[in-house]
Coordinates of C-alpha atoms in Angstrom, one line a residue:
M1 CA 0.0 0.0 0.0
K2 CA 1.4 3.4 -0.9
N3 CA 2.7 5.6 1.9
S4 CA 0.2 8.0 3.4
L5 CA 2.4 11.0 2.6
R6 CA 1.9 10.3 -1.1
K7 CA -1.8 10.9 -0.6
L8 CA -1.2 14.2 1.3
S9 CA 1.0 15.4 -1.5
R10 CA -1.6 14.9 -4.1
G11 CA -3.8 17.7 -2.8
T12 CA -7.1 16.4 -1.5
G13 CA -9.6 19.0 -2.7
L14 CA -11.5 18.3 -5.8
S15 CA -10.1 20.1 -8.8
A16 CA -12.3 22.2 -11.1
A17 CA -12.0 19.5 -13.7
V18 CA -13.2 16.8 -11.3
L19 CA -16.1 18.9 -10.1
G20 CA -17.0 19.4 -13.7
V21 CA -17.2 15.7 -14.2
S22 CA -19.3 15.3 -11.1
A23 CA -21.7 18.0 -12.3
L24 CA -22.5 15.9 -15.3
V25 CA -23.8 13.1 -13.1
L26 CA -27.6 13.0 -12.9
S27 CA -29.0 13.7 -9.5
G28 CA -30.1 10.1 -9.2
C29 CA -28.8 7.6 -11.6
G30 CA -25.4 7.9 -13.4
A31 CA -25.6 7.9 -17.2
P32 CA -23.8 5.0 -18.9
P33 CA -20.8 5.8 -21.0
A34 CA -21.3 6.8 -24.6
E35 CA -19.4 3.8 -26.0
E36 CA -19.9 0.2 -25.0
A37 CA -17.1 -1.0 -22.7
P38 CA -15.5 -4.4 -23.0
A39 CA -16.7 -7.4 -21.1
A40 CA -16.3 -7.1 -17.4
G41 CA -13.5 -8.7 -15.4
G42 CA -9.8 -8.2 -15.1
A43 CA -7.9 -6.7 -18.0
S44 CA -4.2 -6.7 -18.9
A45 CA -2.1 -3.6 -18.3
A46 CA -1.7 -3.3 -22.1
A47 CA -5.5 -3.0 -22.4
A48 CA -5.9 -0.4 -19.7
T49 CA -7.3 2.2 -22.1
D50 CA -10.2 -0.2 -22.7
Y51 CA -10.8 -0.7 -19.0
L52 CA -13.7 1.0 -17.4
G53 CA -13.5 1.7 -13.6
C54 CA -16.7 3.0 -12.0
I55 CA -17.8 4.4 -8.6
V56 CA -21.2 4.9 -6.8
S57 CA -21.3 7.3 -3.9
D58 CA -23.6 7.2 -0.9
S59 CA -26.0 10.0 -0.2
G60 CA -23.1 12.3 0.9
G61 CA -22.0 12.8 -2.7
F62 CA -18.6 13.1 -4.2
D63 CA -18.0 16.6 -2.8
D64 CA -18.6 15.6 0.8
R65 CA -15.0 16.6 1.7
S66 CA -14.8 13.2 3.3
F67 CA -14.8 9.5 2.4
N68 CA -16.8 9.7 -0.8
Q69 CA -14.5 12.4 -2.1
S70 CA -11.4 10.6 -1.1
S71 CA -12.6 7.4 -2.8
Y72 CA -13.5 9.3 -5.9
E73 CA -10.1 10.9 -6.1
G74 CA -8.6 7.4 -6.0
L75 CA -10.6 6.5 -9.1
K76 CA -9.6 9.7 -10.9
Q77 CA -5.9 9.1 -9.9
A78 CA -6.2 5.6 -11.4
E79 CA -7.5 7.3 -14.6
T80 CA -4.4 9.5 -14.7
D81 CA -1.8 6.9 -13.7
L82 CA -3.2 3.9 -15.5
G83 CA -4.9 5.4 -18.5
I84 CA -8.2 3.8 -17.8
Q85 CA -11.7 5.1 -18.6
T86 CA -14.0 6.1 -15.7
N87 CA -17.7 6.6 -14.9
Q88 CA -19.5 7.6 -11.8
A89 CA -23.0 7.8 -10.3
E90 CA -23.7 10.2 -7.4
S91 CA -26.5 9.3 -5.0
Q92 CA -28.7 11.9 -3.4
A93 CA -30.7 9.4 -1.3
E94 CA -30.6 5.8 -0.4
T95 CA -33.3 5.1 -3.0
D96 CA -30.7 6.0 -5.6
F97 CA -28.3 3.2 -4.6
G98 CA -30.0 0.4 -6.6
P99 CA -30.6 2.4 -9.8
N100 CA -27.1 3.9 -9.7
V101 CA -25.3 0.5 -9.3
D102 CA -27.5 -1.0 -12.0
S103 CA -26.6 1.8 -14.4
M104 CA -22.9 1.1 -13.8
V105 CA -23.4 -2.6 -14.5
Q106 CA -25.4 -1.9 -17.6
G107 CA -22.7 0.5 -18.7
G108 CA -20.2 -2.3 -18.9
C109 CA -17.9 -1.4 -15.9
N110 CA -15.1 -3.8 -15.3
L111 CA -15.0 -2.9 -11.6
I112 CA -17.5 -0.9 -9.6
V113 CA -16.5 0.8 -6.3
T114 CA -19.4 1.4 -4.0
V115 CA -18.7 3.8 -1.2
G116 CA -20.0 3.2 2.3
F117 CA -21.6 0.7 4.7
L118 CA -25.1 1.7 3.6
L119 CA -24.5 0.4 0.1
A120 CA -23.7 -3.2 1.3
D121 CA -27.1 -4.7 0.6
T122 CA -27.3 -3.2 -2.9
T123 CA -23.7 -4.2 -3.6
K124 CA -24.3 -7.8 -2.5
E125 CA -27.5 -8.1 -4.5
S126 CA -25.8 -6.8 -7.7
A127 CA -22.7 -8.8 -7.3
E128 CA -24.7 -12.0 -6.9
A129 CA -26.7 -11.2 -10.0
N130 CA -23.6 -10.2 -12.0
P131 CA -20.8 -12.6 -11.1
E132 CA -18.8 -11.5 -14.2
T133 CA -18.5 -7.9 -12.8
N134 CA -16.0 -7.1 -10.0
F135 CA -16.9 -4.9 -7.1
A136 CA -15.0 -3.2 -4.3
I137 CA -16.9 -1.7 -1.4
V138 CA -15.5 0.9 1.0
D139 CA -16.2 0.6 4.7
D140 CA -18.0 -2.8 4.7
N141 CA -16.8 -6.4 5.3
S142 CA -20.1 -8.2 5.4
I143 CA -20.1 -9.6 1.8
D144 CA -18.4 -12.9 1.1
L145 CA -18.4 -13.3 -2.6
P146 CA -15.6 -14.0 -5.0
N147 CA -16.2 -10.8 -7.0
V148 CA -16.4 -8.4 -4.0
K149 CA -13.3 -6.8 -2.5
P150 CA -13.9 -5.1 0.9
I151 CA -11.8 -2.0 1.7
I152 CA -12.0 -1.5 5.4
Y153 CA -10.1 0.4 8.1
D154 CA -9.2 -0.1 11.7
T155 CA -10.0 3.6 12.2
A156 CA -10.1 3.3 16.0
Q157 CA -6.3 3.1 16.0
A158 CA -5.9 6.6 14.6
A159 CA -8.9 8.0 16.5
F160 CA -7.2 6.8 19.7
L161 CA -4.3 9.2 18.9
A162 CA -6.8 12.0 18.2
G163 CA -8.5 11.4 21.5
Y164 CA -5.3 11.5 23.4
A165 CA -4.3 14.7 21.6
A166 CA -7.6 16.3 22.4
A167 CA -7.4 15.3 26.1
A168 CA -3.8 16.7 26.3
T169 CA -4.7 20.1 24.7
T170 CA -8.2 20.9 26.0
E171 CA -8.3 24.0 28.2
T172 CA -11.8 23.3 29.6
G173 CA -11.3 19.6 30.5
K174 CA -14.2 18.6 28.2
V175 CA -14.1 17.3 24.7
A176 CA -16.9 15.9 22.5
T177 CA -17.8 13.7 19.6
Y178 CA -21.0 12.9 17.7
G179 CA -22.0 10.8 14.7
G180 CA -24.1 11.0 11.6
I181 CA -25.8 7.6 11.8
N182 CA -25.2 4.9 14.5
I183 CA -23.4 2.4 12.3
P184 CA -20.1 0.6 12.8
T185 CA -18.1 2.8 10.4
V186 CA -19.1 5.8 12.5
T187 CA -18.9 4.3 16.0
I188 CA -15.4 2.9 15.4
F189 CA -14.1 6.5 15.3
M190 CA -16.0 7.4 18.5
D191 CA -14.7 4.2 20.3
G192 CA -11.1 5.0 19.4
F193 CA -11.5 8.6 20.4
A194 CA -13.0 7.6 23.8
E195 CA -10.2 5.1 24.4
G196 CA -7.6 7.8 23.7
V197 CA -9.2 10.2 26.2
A198 CA -9.5 7.4 28.8
Y199 CA -5.8 6.4 28.2
F200 CA -4.7 10.0 28.8
N201 CA -6.6 10.2 32.0
E202 CA -5.1 6.9 33.2
E203 CA -1.6 7.7 32.3
T204 CA -1.5 11.3 33.5
G205 CA -4.1 11.3 36.3
G206 CA -6.2 13.7 34.3
D207 CA -10.0 14.0 34.5
V208 CA -11.0 15.0 30.9
E209 CA -14.7 14.4 30.3
L210 CA -16.0 13.1 27.0
L211 CA -19.4 14.3 25.8
G212 CA -21.5 12.8 23.1
W213 CA -20.4 9.1 23.4
D214 CA -20.4 6.4 26.0
K215 CA -18.3 3.5 24.7
E216 CA -19.5 1.0 27.3
S217 CA -23.2 1.4 26.5
Q218 CA -22.6 2.3 22.8
N219 CA -25.0 5.2 23.2
G220 CA -24.4 8.8 22.2
T221 CA -25.4 11.8 20.0
F222 CA -26.3 11.2 16.4
V223 CA -27.9 13.4 13.8
G224 CA -29.6 10.5 12.0
N225 CA -28.1 11.2 8.5
F226 CA -25.1 12.6 6.7
E227 CA -26.7 15.7 5.2
D228 CA -28.2 17.9 7.9
Q229 CA -25.5 20.5 8.5
A230 CA -27.8 22.7 10.6
A231 CA -28.2 19.8 13.0
G232 CA -24.4 19.4 13.1
K233 CA -24.1 23.1 14.0
T234 CA -26.7 22.8 16.7
N235 CA -25.1 19.7 18.2
T236 CA -21.7 21.5 18.3
Q237 CA -23.2 24.7 19.9
N238 CA -24.8 22.5 22.6
F239 CA -21.4 20.8 23.3
I240 CA -19.7 24.2 23.5
N241 CA -22.4 25.5 25.8
E242 CA -21.7 22.4 28.0
G243 CA -18.0 23.4 28.1
A244 CA -16.4 21.3 25.4
D245 CA -13.6 23.1 23.5
I246 CA -12.7 20.3 21.1
I247 CA -15.4 18.6 19.0
M248 CA -15.0 15.7 16.6
P249 CA -17.9 15.2 14.2
V250 CA -18.1 11.7 12.5
A251 CA -20.8 12.7 10.0
G252 CA -19.5 13.5 6.6
P253 CA -20.9 16.8 5.2
V254 CA -22.8 17.3 8.6
G255 CA -19.3 18.2 10.0
S256 CA -19.4 21.4 8.0
G257 CA -22.0 22.6 10.5
T258 CA -19.5 21.9 13.3
L259 CA -17.0 24.1 11.6
D260 CA -19.6 26.9 11.3
A261 CA -20.3 26.7 15.0
V262 CA -16.6 26.6 15.9
V263 CA -15.9 29.7 13.8
E264 CA -18.8 31.6 15.5
A265 CA -17.6 30.5 18.9
N266 CA -14.1 31.8 18.3
E267 CA -15.5 35.1 16.9
G268 CA -17.4 35.4 20.1
G269 CA -14.2 35.1 22.2
K270 CA -14.0 31.4 22.9
D271 CA -11.1 29.1 22.1
V272 CA -12.7 26.1 20.3
K273 CA -11.2 23.6 17.9
A274 CA -12.5 20.8 15.7
I275 CA -11.1 17.4 14.7
W276 CA -12.0 16.3 11.2
V277 CA -12.3 12.7 10.0
D278 CA -11.7 10.6 6.9
S279 CA -9.6 13.1 5.1
D280 CA -7.2 15.8 6.2
G281 CA -9.7 18.5 6.9
Y282 CA -7.1 21.3 6.7
E283 CA -6.8 20.4 3.0
T284 CA -10.4 19.4 2.3
A285 CA -12.9 21.1 4.6
G286 CA -12.8 24.4 2.7
K287 CA -13.2 26.6 5.8
A288 CA -12.1 27.0 9.4
E289 CA -8.8 25.4 8.6
E290 CA -7.1 27.4 11.4
F291 CA -9.4 25.9 14.0
I292 CA -8.9 22.2 12.9
L293 CA -6.6 20.6 15.5
T294 CA -6.0 17.5 13.5
S295 CA -7.8 14.9 11.4
V296 CA -8.3 11.1 11.7
M297 CA -7.6 10.0 8.2
K298 CA -8.5 7.0 6.1
L299 CA -6.4 6.8 3.0
M300 CA -9.2 5.6 0.8
G301 CA -7.9 7.0 -2.4
D302 CA -4.7 5.0 -2.3
A303 CA -6.6 1.8 -1.6
V304 CA -9.1 2.4 -4.4
E305 CA -6.4 3.0 -6.9
D306 CA -4.5 -0.1 -5.8
V307 CA -7.6 -2.3 -6.1
I308 CA -8.2 -1.0 -9.6
S309 CA -4.6 -1.4 -10.6
T310 CA -4.7 -5.1 -9.4
D311 CA -7.8 -5.7 -11.4
V312 CA -6.3 -4.1 -14.5
E313 CA -3.5 -6.5 -14.2
G314 CA -5.9 -9.4 -14.0
N315 CA -5.2 -10.2 -10.3
F316 CA -8.4 -9.3 -8.6
D317 CA -9.2 -11.1 -5.4
N318 CA -11.7 -10.8 -2.6
T319 CA -9.3 -10.7 0.3
P320 CA -10.2 -7.7 2.4
Y321 CA -7.8 -4.7 2.4
V322 CA -7.6 -3.6 6.1
G323 CA -6.1 -0.1 6.6
T324 CA -4.1 0.2 9.9
L325 CA -1.5 2.5 11.4
E326 CA 1.2 -0.1 10.4
N327 CA 0.4 -0.1 6.7
G328 CA -0.5 3.6 6.5
G329 CA -4.1 3.0 5.7
V330 CA -5.1 5.2 8.7
A331 CA -3.2 8.1 10.2
L332 CA -3.3 11.2 12.3
A333 CA -3.0 14.3 10.1
P334 CA -0.4 17.0 10.8
F335 CA -1.5 19.8 13.2
H336 CA -0.9 22.5 10.6
D337 CA -1.8 25.9 12.0
Q338 CA -2.4 24.4 15.4
E339 CA 1.2 23.1 15.7
A340 CA 2.2 26.0 17.9
N341 CA -0.4 24.9 20.4
V342 CA 0.8 21.4 20.5
P343 CA 3.9 20.9 22.8
A344 CA 6.8 19.1 21.3
D345 CA 6.6 16.5 24.1
L346 CA 3.0 15.7 23.1
Q347 CA 4.1 15.0 19.5
T348 CA 6.8 12.7 20.8
T349 CA 4.3 10.9 23.0
L350 CA 1.9 10.5 20.1
D351 CA 4.7 9.0 18.0
E352 CA 5.4 6.6 20.8
L353 CA 1.8 5.7 21.2
K354 CA 1.5 5.0 17.5
E355 CA 4.5 2.6 17.7
Q356 CA 3.0 0.9 20.8
I357 CA -0.3 0.4 18.9
I358 CA 1.5 -1.1 16.0
S359 CA 3.5 -3.4 18.2
G360 CA 0.5 -4.5 20.1
D361 CA 1.7 -3.1 23.4
I362 CA -1.4 -0.9 23.4
S363 CA -4.6 -2.6 22.3
V364 CA -7.3 -0.3 20.9
D365 CA -10.6 -2.1 21.1
S366 CA -13.8 -1.4 19.3
A367 CA -16.8 -3.6 18.6
A368 CA -16.6 -2.3 15.0
S369 CA -12.9 -3.0 14.4
P370 CA -12.1 -5.5 11.6
Q371 CA -11.7 -9.0 13.0

């Protein structure tokens, strides 16, 4: 798997050209390509220009500044690096999942990347009905079929580091997290964050309080979707009013509402920060960069490109790719503008904790972690 620094160097925001492509996608179903693609299945490297790689987003869309966008960028990077053809279908609601995947199958895609846990049922149904078409699904490991490659992440490992960093830098002694929907790919972040806070308290004798998530009961604050930015702003304002000064939304585009609330709080004289997830929010969020402490990253673009490259070479397999701290599939982003607020000894400690997690000396446990 490519080094995570490679991903950072690419630039994670969508280019104007990429956005132009996205704009061509119908609000529901993606249109099939103009020319008929070759039969599905692996292709040789020499035939890469005849290979059609496709992607279907969940309802967050390709400009969610989060996991849909990162996955989409992996497809577009494969287009650049491998010379393949690409097509995409952007979902606006869960009712679009089936039609969008069907449109990609009918369009002759060699491999279809479906993005997100919520697309699991649709992906499984389509893969069973179309065994000659290969699929890769991001953030789900529930499908056991020869033509489905899971791309999953032990995100709790990197979230642990974020939780420790938050606990070590809070001025109020309260930090918070909340989710979009109560599903494993969301709660895995929250579990890891909670464990990082708890570990800080245990190791330093601290008493930092976590709002928004109880790991033991698996209960917490959720918006119920990945679209309602106003609810994200309200949740964040509530946490700030309760005394939290660092908030981590795990909610895709909903997190933009958190950034709005953080900006307003700082304009009002408070000192509040956010932690982004999935991508490096400093590079992708598009606002409030100076108030983003760090980000819990899943390097989805690299994984998507690698899976496509393997299929182009005719070596597709259904063994799950599991992103970890060790292989660079998950990582804690740089502190960027907040670096001056992060003591050097804390950065050293975080580096040591990372190595201890990799070695197994520290076990980060989440019910949602890949087994």
